[in-house]
Coordinates of C-alpha atoms in Angstrom, one line a residue:
M280 CA -21.8 28.7 -17.0
G281 CA -19.6 25.6 -17.0
I282 CA -21.0 22.1 -17.8
V283 CA -20.3 20.8 -14.3
K284 CA -22.3 23.7 -12.7
E285 CA -25.1 23.4 -15.1
L286 CA -25.5 19.6 -14.5
Q287 CA -25.4 20.2 -10.7
N288 CA -27.9 23.1 -10.9
R289 CA -30.3 21.0 -12.8
G290 CA -30.0 18.2 -10.2
I291 CA -28.5 15.6 -12.8
K292 CA -26.7 12.9 -11.0
S293 CA -23.2 11.8 -12.3
P294 CA -22.9 8.3 -13.8
S295 CA -21.9 7.0 -10.4
G296 CA -25.1 8.6 -8.8
K297 CA -23.4 11.4 -7.0
S298 CA -24.6 15.0 -6.9
K299 CA -21.1 16.4 -7.7
W300 CA -19.7 15.8 -11.1
P301 CA -16.0 15.2 -11.5
K302 CA -14.5 17.5 -14.2
R303 CA -12.6 14.4 -15.6
T304 CA -16.0 12.6 -16.1
V305 CA -17.3 15.6 -18.3
A306 CA -14.0 15.7 -20.2
E307 CA -14.2 12.0 -21.0
M308 CA -17.8 12.4 -22.2
L309 CA -16.9 15.2 -24.4
S310 CA -14.2 13.0 -26.1
N311 CA -16.2 9.8 -26.3
E312 CA -17.0 8.8 -29.9
K313 CA -19.7 6.6 -28.6
Y314 CA -22.1 9.6 -28.7
I315 CA -21.6 9.8 -32.5
G316 CA -22.3 6.2 -33.1
I317 CA -18.8 4.9 -33.1
A318 CA -17.7 1.8 -30.9
V319 CA -14.0 1.4 -30.2
V320 CA -13.2 -2.3 -29.6
N321 CA -9.8 -3.4 -28.2
V322 CA -9.2 -7.1 -28.9
D323 CA -6.7 -8.9 -26.7
G324 CA -6.2 -6.2 -24.1
E325 CA -3.8 -3.2 -24.0
E326 CA -1.5 -4.3 -26.9
G327 CA -4.3 -5.9 -28.9
Q328 CA -5.8 -4.9 -32.2
I329 CA -8.1 -1.7 -32.0
Y330 CA -11.1 -1.5 -34.2
R331 CA -13.4 1.4 -34.8
L332 CA -17.0 0.4 -35.7
N333 CA -18.8 3.2 -37.4
N334 CA -22.7 3.3 -37.0
S335 CA -22.6 0.5 -34.5
H336 CA -25.5 2.1 -32.7
P337 CA -27.6 5.3 -33.1
A338 CA -25.8 8.6 -32.6
I339 CA -27.2 11.0 -30.0
I340 CA -25.3 14.0 -31.3
S341 CA -24.1 14.9 -34.9
K342 CA -20.6 14.3 -36.1
E343 CA -20.4 18.1 -36.9
M344 CA -21.2 18.9 -33.3
F345 CA -18.7 16.4 -32.0
D346 CA -16.0 17.8 -34.2
A347 CA -16.8 21.4 -33.1
V348 CA -16.4 20.3 -29.5
Q349 CA -13.0 18.7 -30.2
E350 CA -11.9 21.9 -32.0
E351 CA -12.9 24.0 -29.1
K352 CA -11.1 21.8 -26.7
I353 CA -7.9 22.3 -28.8
Q354 CA -8.4 26.0 -28.9
R355 CA -8.8 26.2 -25.0
S356 CA -5.9 23.8 -24.2
N357 CA -2.7 25.1 -23.0
L358 CA -0.8 22.2 -24.6
D359 CA 0.6 22.2 -28.1
V360 CA 2.4 19.6 -30.2
S361 CA 5.8 20.5 -31.4
E362 CA 7.2 19.7 -34.9
N363 CA 8.8 16.5 -33.4
G364 CA 5.5 15.4 -31.8
V365 CA 6.3 16.4 -28.2
L366 CA 3.6 18.0 -26.1
Q367 CA 4.6 21.3 -24.7
R368 CA 2.8 24.2 -22.9
K369 CA 1.7 27.1 -24.9
S370 CA 2.2 29.4 -21.9
K371 CA 3.7 29.1 -18.5
K372 CA 1.7 32.1 -17.1
Y373 CA 0.1 30.0 -14.4
S374 CA 2.8 27.3 -13.9
S375 CA 4.2 26.9 -10.5
K376 CA 7.5 26.1 -12.0
K377 CA 10.2 28.9 -11.6
K378 CA 11.9 30.4 -14.5
Q379 CA 15.6 29.7 -14.6

């Protein structure tokens, strides 16, 4: 069962207090280093200096669990990084783009 369905079946409200969980919210939570005790601070806005503060607060999941989730996300992703650093699709099986 998917995470979104499980949260809804358990009656857990989203961070905004709604019954329906947006998939994007769950995706952001699975990528957020706050859960392993790391705070990311951006000084001076978008172009400012970025600092990662390790052990800034108690972790609620282990680093190993977080890393395993990141690895699983990569395995499930349809995106791949080419040798020159460009994102490309691994498969166009479900793409709506027509082949030329």
